GROMACS .gro file of N, CA and C in nm:
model
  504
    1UNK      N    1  -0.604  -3.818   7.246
    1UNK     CA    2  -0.733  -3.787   7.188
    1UNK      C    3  -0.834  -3.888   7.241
    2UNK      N    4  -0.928  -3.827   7.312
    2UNK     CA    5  -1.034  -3.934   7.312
    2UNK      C    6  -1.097  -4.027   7.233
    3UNK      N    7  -1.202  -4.070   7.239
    3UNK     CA    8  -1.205  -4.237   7.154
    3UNK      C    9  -1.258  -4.151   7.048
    4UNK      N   10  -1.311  -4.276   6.931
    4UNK     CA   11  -1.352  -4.234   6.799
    4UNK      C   12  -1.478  -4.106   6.820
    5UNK      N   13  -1.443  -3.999   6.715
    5UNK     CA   14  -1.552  -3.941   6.705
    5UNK      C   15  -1.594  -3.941   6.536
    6UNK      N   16  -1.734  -3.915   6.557
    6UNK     CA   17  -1.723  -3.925   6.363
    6UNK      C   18  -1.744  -3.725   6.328
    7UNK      N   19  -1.670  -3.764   6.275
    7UNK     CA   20  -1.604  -3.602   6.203
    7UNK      C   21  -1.607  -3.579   6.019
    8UNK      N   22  -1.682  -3.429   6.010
    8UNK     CA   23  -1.671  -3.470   5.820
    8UNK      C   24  -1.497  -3.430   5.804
    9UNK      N   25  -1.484  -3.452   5.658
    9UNK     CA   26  -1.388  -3.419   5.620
    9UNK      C   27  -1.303  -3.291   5.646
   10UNK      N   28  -1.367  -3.214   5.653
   10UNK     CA   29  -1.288  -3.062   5.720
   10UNK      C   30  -1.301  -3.075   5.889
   11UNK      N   31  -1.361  -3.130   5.939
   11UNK     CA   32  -1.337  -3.141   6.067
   11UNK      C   33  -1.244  -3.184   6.105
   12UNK      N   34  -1.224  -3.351   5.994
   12UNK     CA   35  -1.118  -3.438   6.077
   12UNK      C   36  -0.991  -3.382   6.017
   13UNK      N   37  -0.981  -3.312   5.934
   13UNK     CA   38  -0.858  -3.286   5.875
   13UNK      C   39  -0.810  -3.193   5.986
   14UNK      N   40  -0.861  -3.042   5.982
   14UNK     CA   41  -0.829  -2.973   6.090
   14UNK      C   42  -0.779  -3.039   6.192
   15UNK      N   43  -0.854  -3.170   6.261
   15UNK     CA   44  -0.844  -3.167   6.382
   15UNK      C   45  -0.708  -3.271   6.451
   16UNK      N   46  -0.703  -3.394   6.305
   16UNK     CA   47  -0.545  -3.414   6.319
   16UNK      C   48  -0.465  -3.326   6.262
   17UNK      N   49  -0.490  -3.221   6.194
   17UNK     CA   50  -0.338  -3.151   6.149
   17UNK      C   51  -0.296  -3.064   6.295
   18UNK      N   52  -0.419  -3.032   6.369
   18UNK     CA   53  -0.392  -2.962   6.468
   18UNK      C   54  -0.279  -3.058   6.573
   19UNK      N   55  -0.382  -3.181   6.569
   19UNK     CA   56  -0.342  -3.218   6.725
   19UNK      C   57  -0.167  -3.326   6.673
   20UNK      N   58  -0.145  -3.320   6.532
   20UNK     CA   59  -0.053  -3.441   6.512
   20UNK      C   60   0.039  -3.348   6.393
   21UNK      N   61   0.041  -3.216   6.379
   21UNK     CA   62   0.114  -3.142   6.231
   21UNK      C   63   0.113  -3.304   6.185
   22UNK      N   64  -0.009  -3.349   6.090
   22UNK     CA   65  -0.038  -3.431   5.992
   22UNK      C   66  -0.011  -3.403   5.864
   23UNK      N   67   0.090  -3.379   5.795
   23UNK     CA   68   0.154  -3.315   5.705
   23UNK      C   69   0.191  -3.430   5.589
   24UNK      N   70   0.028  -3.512   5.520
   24UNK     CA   71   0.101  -3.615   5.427
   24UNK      C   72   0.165  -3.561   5.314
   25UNK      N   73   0.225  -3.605   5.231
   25UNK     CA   74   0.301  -3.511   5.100
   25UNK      C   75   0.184  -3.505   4.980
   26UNK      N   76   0.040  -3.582   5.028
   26UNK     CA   77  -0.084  -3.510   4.960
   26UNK      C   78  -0.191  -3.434   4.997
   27UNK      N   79  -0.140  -3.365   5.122
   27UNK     CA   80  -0.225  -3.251   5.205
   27UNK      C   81  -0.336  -3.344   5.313
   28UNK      N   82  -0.399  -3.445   5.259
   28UNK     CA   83  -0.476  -3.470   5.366
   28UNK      C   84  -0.469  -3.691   5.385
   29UNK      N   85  -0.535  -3.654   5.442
   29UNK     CA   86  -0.525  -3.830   5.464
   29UNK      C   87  -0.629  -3.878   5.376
   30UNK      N   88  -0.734  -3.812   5.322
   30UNK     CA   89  -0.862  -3.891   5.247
   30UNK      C   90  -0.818  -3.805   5.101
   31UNK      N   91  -0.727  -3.756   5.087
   31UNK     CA   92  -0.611  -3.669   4.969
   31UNK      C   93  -0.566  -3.816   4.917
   32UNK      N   94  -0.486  -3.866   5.029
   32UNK     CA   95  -0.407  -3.946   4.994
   32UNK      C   96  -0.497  -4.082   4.961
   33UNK      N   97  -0.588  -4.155   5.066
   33UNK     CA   98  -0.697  -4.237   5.003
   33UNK      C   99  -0.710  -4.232   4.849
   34UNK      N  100  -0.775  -4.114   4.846
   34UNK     CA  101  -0.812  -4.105   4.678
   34UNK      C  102  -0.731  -4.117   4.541
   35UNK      N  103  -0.577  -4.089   4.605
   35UNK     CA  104  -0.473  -4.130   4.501
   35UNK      C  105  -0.398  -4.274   4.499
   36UNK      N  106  -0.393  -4.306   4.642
   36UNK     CA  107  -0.386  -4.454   4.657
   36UNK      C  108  -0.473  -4.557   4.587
   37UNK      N  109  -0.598  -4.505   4.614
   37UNK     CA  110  -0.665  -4.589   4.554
   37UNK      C  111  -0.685  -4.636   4.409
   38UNK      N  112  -0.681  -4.483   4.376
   38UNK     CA  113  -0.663  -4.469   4.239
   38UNK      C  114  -0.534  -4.585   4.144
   39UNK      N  115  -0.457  -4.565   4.240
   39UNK     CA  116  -0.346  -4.658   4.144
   39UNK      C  117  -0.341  -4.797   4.187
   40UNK      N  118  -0.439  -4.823   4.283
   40UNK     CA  119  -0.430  -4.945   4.310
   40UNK      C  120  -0.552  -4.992   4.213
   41UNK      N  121  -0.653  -4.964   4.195
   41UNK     CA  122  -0.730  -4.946   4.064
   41UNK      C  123  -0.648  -5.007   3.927
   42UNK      N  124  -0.555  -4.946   3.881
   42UNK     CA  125  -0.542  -4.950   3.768
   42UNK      C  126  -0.383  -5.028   3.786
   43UNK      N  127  -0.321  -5.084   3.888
   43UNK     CA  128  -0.238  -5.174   3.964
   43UNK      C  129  -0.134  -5.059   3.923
   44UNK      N  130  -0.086  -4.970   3.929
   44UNK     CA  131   0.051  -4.889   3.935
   44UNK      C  132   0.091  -4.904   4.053
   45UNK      N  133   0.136  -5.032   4.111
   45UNK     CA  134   0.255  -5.046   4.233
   45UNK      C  135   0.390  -4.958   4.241
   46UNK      N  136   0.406  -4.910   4.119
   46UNK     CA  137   0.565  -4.797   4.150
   46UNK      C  138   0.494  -4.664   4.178
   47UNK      N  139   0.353  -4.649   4.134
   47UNK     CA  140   0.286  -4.515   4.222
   47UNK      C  141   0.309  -4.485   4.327
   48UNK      N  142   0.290  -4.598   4.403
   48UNK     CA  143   0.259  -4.635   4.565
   48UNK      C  144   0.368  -4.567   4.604
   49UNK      N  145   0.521  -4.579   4.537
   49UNK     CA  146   0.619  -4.556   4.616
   49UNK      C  147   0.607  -4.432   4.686
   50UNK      N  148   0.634  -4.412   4.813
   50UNK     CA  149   0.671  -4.312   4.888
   50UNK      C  150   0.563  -4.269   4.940
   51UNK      N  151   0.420  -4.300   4.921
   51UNK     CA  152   0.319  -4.264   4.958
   51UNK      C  153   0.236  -4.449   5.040
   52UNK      N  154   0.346  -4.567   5.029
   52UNK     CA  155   0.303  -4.655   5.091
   52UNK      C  156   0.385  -4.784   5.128
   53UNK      N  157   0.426  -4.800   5.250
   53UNK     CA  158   0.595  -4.904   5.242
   53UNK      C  159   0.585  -4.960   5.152
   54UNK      N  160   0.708  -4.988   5.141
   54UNK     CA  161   0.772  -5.099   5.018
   54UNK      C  162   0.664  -5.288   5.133
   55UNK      N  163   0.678  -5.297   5.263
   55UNK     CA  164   0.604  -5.378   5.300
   55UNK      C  165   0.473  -5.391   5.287
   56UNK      N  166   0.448  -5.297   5.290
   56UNK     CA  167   0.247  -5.276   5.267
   56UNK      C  168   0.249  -5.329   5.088
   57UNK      N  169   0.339  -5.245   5.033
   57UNK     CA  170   0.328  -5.279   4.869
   57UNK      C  171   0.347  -5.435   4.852
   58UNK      N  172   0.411  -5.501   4.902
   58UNK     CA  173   0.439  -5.638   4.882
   58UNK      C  174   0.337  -5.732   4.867
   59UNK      N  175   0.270  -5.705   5.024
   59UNK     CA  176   0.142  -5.765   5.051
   59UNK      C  177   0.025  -5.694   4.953
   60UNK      N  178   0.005  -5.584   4.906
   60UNK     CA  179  -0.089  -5.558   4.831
   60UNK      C  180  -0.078  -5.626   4.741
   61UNK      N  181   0.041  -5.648   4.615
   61UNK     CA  182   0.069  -5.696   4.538
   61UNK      C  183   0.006  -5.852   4.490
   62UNK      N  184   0.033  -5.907   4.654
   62UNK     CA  185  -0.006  -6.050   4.669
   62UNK      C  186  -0.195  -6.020   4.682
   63UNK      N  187  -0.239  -5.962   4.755
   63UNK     CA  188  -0.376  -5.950   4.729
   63UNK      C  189  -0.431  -5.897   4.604
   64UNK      N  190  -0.384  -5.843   4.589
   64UNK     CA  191  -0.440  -5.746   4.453
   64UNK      C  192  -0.461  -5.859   4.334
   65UNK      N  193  -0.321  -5.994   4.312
   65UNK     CA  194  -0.373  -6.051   4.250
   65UNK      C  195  -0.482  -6.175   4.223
   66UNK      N  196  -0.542  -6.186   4.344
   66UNK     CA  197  -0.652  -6.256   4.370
   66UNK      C  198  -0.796  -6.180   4.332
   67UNK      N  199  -0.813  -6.066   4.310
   67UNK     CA  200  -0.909  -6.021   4.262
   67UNK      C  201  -0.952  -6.002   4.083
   68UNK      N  202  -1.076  -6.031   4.071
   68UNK     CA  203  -1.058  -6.024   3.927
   68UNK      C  204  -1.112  -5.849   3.894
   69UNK      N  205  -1.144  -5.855   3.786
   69UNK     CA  206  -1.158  -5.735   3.709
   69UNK      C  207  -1.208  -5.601   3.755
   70UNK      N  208  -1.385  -5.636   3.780
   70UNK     CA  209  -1.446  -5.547   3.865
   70UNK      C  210  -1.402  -5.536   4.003
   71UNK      N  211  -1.348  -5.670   4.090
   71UNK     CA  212  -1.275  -5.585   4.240
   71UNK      C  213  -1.212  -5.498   4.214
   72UNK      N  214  -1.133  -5.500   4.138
   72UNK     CA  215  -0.981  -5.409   4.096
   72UNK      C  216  -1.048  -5.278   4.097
   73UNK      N  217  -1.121  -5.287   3.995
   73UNK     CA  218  -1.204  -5.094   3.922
   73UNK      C  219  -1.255  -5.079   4.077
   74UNK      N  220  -1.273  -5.143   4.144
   74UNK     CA  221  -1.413  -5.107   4.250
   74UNK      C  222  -1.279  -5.060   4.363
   75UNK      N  223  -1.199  -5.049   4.342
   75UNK     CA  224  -1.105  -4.977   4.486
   75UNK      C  225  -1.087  -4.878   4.462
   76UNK      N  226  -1.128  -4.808   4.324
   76UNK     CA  227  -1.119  -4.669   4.336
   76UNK      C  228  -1.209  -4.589   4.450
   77UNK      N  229  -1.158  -4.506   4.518
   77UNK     CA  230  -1.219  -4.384   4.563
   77UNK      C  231  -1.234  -4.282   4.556
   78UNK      N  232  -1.362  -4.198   4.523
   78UNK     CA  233  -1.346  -4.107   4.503
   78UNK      C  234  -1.398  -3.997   4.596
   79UNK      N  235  -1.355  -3.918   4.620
   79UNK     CA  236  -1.338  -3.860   4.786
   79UNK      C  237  -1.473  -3.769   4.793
   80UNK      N  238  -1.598  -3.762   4.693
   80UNK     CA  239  -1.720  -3.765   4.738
   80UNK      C  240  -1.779  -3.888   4.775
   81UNK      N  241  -1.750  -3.972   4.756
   81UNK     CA  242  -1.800  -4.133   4.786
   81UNK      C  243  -1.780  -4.120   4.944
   82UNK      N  244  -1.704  -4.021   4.971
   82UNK     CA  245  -1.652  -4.085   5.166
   82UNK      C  246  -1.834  -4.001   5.219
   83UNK      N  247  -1.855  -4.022   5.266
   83UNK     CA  248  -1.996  -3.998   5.398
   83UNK      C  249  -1.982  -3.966   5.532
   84UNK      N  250  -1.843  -4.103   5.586
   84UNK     CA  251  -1.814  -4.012   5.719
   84UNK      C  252  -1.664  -4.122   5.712
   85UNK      N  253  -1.557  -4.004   5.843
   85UNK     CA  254  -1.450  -4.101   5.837
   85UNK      C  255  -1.432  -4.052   5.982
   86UNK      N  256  -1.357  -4.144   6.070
   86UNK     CA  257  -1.272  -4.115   6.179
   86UNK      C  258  -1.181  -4.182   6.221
   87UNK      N  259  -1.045  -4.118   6.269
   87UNK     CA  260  -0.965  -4.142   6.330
   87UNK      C  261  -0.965  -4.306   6.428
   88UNK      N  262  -0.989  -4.398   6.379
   88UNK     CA  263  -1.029  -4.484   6.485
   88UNK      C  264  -0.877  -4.526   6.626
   89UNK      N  265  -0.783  -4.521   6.577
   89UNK     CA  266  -0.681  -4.566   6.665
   89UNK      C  267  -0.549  -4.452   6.663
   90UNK      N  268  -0.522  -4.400   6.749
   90UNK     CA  269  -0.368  -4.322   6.721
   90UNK      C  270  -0.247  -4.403   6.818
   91UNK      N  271  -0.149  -4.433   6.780
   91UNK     CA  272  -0.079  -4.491   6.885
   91UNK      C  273   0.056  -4.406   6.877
   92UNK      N  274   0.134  -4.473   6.997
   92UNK     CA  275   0.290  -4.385   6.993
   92UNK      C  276   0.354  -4.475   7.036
   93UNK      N  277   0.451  -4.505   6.963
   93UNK     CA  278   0.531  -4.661   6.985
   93UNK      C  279   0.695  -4.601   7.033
   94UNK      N  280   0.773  -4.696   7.082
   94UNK     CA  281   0.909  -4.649   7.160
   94UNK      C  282   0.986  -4.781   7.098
   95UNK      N  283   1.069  -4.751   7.011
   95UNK     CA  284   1.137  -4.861   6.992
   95UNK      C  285   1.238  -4.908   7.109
   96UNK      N  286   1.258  -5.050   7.166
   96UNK     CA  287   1.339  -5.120   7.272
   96UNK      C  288   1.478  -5.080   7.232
   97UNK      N  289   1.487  -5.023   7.369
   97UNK     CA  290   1.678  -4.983   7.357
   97UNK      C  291   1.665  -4.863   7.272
   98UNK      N  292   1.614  -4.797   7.175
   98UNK     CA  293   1.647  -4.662   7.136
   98UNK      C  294   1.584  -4.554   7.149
   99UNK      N  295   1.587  -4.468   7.081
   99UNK     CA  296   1.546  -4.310   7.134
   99UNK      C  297   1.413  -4.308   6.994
  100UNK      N  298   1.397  -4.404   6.922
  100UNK     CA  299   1.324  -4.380   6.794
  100UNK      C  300   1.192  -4.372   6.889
  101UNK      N  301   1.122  -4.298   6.786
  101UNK     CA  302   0.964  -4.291   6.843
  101UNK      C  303   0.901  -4.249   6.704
  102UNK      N  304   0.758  -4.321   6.729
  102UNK     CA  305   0.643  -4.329   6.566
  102UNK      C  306   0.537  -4.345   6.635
  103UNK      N  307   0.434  -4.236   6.559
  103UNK     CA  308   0.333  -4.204   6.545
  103UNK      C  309   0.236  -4.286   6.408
  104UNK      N  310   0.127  -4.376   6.463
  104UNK     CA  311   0.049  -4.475   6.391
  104UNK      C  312  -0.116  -4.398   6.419
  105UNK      N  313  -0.158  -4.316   6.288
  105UNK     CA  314  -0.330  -4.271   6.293
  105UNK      C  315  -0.388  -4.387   6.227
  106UNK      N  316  -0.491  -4.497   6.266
  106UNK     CA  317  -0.539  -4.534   6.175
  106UNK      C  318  -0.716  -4.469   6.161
  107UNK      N  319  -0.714  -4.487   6.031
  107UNK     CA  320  -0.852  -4.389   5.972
  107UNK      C  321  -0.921  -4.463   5.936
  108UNK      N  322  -1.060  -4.452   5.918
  108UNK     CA  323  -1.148  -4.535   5.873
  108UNK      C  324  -1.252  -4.459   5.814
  109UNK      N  325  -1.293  -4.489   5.691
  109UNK     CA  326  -1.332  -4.451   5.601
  109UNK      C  327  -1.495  -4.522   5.523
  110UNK      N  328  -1.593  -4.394   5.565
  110UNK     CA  329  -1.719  -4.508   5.507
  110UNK      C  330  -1.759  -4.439   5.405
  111UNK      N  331  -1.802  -4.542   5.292
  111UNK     CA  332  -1.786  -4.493   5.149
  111UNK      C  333  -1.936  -4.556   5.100
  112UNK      N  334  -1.966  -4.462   4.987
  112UNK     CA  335  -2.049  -4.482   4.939
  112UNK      C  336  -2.087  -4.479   4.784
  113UNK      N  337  -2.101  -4.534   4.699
  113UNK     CA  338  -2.030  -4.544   4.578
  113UNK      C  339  -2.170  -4.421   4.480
  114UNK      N  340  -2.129  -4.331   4.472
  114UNK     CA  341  -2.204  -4.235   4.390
  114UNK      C  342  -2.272  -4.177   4.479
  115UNK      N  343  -2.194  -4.170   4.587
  115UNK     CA  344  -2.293  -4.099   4.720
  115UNK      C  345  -2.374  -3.993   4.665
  116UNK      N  346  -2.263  -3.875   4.592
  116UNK     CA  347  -2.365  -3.764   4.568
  116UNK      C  348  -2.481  -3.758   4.469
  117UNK      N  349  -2.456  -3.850   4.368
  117UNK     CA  350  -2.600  -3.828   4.286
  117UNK      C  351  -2.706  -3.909   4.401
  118UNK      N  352  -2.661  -4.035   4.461
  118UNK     CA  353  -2.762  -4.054   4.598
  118UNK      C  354  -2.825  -3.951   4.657
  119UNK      N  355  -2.740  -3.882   4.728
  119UNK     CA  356  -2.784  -3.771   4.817
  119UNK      C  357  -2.869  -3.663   4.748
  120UNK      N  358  -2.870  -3.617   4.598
  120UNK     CA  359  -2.949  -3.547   4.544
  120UNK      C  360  -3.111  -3.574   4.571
  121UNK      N  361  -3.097  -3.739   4.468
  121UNK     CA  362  -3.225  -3.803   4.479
  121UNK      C  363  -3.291  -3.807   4.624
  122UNK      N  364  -3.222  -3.852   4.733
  122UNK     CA  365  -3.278  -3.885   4.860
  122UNK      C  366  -3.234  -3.800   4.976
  123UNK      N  367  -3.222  -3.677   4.964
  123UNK     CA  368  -3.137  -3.612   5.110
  123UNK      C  369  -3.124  -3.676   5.210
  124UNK      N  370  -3.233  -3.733   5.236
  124UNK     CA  371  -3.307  -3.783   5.356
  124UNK      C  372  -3.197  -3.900   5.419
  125UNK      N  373  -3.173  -3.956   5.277
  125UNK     CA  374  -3.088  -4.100   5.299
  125UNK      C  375  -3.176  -4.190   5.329
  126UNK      N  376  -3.323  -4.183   5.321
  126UNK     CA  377  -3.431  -4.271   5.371
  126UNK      C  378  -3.398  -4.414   5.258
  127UNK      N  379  -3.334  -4.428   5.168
  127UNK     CA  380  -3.369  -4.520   5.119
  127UNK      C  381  -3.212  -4.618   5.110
  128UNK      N  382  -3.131  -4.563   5.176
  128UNK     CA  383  -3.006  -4.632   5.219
  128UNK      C  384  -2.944  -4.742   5.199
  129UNK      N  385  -3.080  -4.843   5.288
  129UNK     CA  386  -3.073  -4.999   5.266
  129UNK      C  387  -3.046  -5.045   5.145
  130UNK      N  388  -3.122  -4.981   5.034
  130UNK     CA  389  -3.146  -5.058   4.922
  130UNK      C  390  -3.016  -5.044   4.803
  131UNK      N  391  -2.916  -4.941   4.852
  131UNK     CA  392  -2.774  -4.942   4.804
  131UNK      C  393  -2.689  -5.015   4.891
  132UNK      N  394  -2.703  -5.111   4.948
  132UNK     CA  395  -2.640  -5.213   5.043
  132UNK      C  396  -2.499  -5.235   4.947
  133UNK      N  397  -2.511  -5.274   4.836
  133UNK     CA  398  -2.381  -5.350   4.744
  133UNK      C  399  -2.290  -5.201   4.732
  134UNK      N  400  -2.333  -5.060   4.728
  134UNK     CA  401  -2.254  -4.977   4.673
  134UNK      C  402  -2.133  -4.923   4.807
  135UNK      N  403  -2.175  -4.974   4.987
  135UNK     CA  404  -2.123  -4.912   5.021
  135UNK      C  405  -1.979  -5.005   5.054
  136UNK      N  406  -1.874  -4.953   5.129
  136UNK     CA  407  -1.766  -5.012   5.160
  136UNK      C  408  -1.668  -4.934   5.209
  137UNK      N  409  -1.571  -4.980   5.331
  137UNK     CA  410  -1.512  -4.932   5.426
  137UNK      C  411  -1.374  -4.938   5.376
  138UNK      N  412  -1.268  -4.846   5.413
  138UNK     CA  413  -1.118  -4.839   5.387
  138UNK      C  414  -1.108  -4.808   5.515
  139UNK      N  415  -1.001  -4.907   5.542
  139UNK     CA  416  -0.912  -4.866   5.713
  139UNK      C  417  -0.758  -4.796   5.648
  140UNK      N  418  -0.694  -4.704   5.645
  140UNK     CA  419  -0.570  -4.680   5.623
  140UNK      C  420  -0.504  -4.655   5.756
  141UNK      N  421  -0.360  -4.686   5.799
  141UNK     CA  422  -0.300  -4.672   5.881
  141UNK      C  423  -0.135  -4.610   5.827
  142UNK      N  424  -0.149  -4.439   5.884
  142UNK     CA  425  -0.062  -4.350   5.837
  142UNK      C  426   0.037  -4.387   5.943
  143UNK      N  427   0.218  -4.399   5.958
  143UNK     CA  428   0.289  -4.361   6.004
  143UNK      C  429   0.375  -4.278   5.992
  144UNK      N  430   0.446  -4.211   6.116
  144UNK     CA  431   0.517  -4.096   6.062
  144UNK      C  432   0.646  -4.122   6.206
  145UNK      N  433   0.795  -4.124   6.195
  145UNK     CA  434   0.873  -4.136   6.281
  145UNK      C  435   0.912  -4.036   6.345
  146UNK      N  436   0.912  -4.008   6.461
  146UNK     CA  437   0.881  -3.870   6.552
  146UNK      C  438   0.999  -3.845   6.662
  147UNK      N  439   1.102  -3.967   6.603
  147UNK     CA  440   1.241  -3.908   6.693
  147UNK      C  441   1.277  -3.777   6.673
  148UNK      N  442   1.378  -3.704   6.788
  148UNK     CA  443   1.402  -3.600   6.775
  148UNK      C  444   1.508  -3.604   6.677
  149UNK      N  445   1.498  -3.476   6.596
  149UNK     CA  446   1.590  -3.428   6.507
  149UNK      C  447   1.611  -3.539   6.344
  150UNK      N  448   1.481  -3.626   6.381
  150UNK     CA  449   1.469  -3.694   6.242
  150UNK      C  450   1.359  -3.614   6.141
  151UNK      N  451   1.338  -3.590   6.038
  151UNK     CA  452   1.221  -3.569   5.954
  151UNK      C  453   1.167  -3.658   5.845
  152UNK      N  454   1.030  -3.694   5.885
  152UNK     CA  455   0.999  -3.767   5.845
  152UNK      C  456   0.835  -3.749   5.733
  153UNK      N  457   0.794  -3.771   5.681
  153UNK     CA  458   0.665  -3.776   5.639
  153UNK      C  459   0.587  -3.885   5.695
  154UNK      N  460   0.461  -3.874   5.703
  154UNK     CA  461   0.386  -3.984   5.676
  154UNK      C  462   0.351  -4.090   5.556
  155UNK      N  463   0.340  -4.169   5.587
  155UNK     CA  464   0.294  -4.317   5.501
  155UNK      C  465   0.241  -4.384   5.525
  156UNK      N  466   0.184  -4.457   5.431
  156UNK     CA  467   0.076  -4.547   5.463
  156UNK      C  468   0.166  -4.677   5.504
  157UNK      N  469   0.125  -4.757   5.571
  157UNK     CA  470   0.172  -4.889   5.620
  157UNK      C  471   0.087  -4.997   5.610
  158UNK      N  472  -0.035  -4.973   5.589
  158UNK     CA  473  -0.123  -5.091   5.594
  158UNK      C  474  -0.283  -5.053   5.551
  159UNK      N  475  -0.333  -5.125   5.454
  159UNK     CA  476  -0.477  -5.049   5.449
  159UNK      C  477  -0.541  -5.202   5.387
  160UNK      N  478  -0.669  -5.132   5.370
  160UNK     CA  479  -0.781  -5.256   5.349
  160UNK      C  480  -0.910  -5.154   5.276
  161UNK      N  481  -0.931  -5.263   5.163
  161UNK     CA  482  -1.113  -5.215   5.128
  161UNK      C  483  -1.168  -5.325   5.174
  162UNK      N  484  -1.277  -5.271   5.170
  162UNK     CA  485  -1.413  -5.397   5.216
  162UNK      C  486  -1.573  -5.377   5.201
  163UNK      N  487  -1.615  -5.463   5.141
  163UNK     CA  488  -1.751  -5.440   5.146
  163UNK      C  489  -1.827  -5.520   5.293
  164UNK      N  490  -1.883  -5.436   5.315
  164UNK     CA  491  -1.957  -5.479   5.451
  164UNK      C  492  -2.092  -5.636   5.406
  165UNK      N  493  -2.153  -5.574   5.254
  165UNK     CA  494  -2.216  -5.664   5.248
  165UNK      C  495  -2.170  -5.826   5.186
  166UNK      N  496  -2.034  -5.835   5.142
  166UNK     CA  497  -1.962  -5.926   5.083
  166UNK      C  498  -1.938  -6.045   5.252
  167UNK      N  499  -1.959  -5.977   5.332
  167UNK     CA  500  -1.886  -6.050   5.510
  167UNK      C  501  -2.016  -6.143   5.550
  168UNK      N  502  -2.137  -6.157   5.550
  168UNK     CA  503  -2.204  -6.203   5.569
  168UNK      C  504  -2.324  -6.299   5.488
   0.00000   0.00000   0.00000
């Protein structure tokens, strides 16, 4: 696939299910965002299972408890909040010495916190700037193992929130 394109939500879905049978066990990748997030919200780490390694969970665990109250509530997503997402990296890895092979989409996700009552007030988006604190980015990185005659689902392996305006 060529480099990043920015795609809405029915675009990009279509367009990895086409090019990757992207088949998460919550129909879409910003499906799955929104339930991930959700329980990372309210810290249900045995949620996660099966929808995010037991390694990714570890390390969340350890971050998660460095945040206080409002970080926590503030990782919810809610999948009108997304504005635009794309595919930023797909890779295909060959494990040394074996026949295993995995497929790594990572997604990136720009969010906007009450986008749609925003977008009512302002179609335009002319006034953007001045919700600086509401917006914030999720990178998720889906894998799925693509040896022959294995079946596998996808999972998350690694993800991140972030506020863009918290970095500077």
């Amino acid at each position: 696939m060529p480099g990043p394109e920015l795609l809405n939500e029915k675009e990009f879905s279509y367009k990895t299910n086409a090019y990757l049978s992207m088949c998460f066990k919550i129909v879409t990748p910003s499906m799955a965002l929104g339930v991930v997030s959700s329980l990372l919200a309210v810290g249900d780490f045995e949620g996660l299972d099966g929808l995010v390694t037991q390694n990714a969970i570890a390390e969340i665990k350890k971050n998660y408890l460095t945040l206080n109250v409002q970080q926590r509530q503030e990782l919810e997503v809610k999948l009108n909040d997304i504005y635009f997402c794309f595919p930023y990296q797909i890779g295909i890895m060959l494990e040394d010495g074996s026949q295993q092979r995995f497929v790594e989409v990572t997604v990136v996700y720009h969010c906007l916190r009450d986008f749609d009552e925003i977008k009512k007030e302002d179609p335009s988006l002319q006034t953007i700037n001045q919700y600086k604190d509401r917006i914030f980015v999720c990178n998720y990185r889906f894998i799925r193992e693509y040896t022959k005659g294995v079946e596998s689902d996808w999972i998350i392996n690694r993800l991140n929130h972030f506020k863009p305006s918290n970095l500077g």
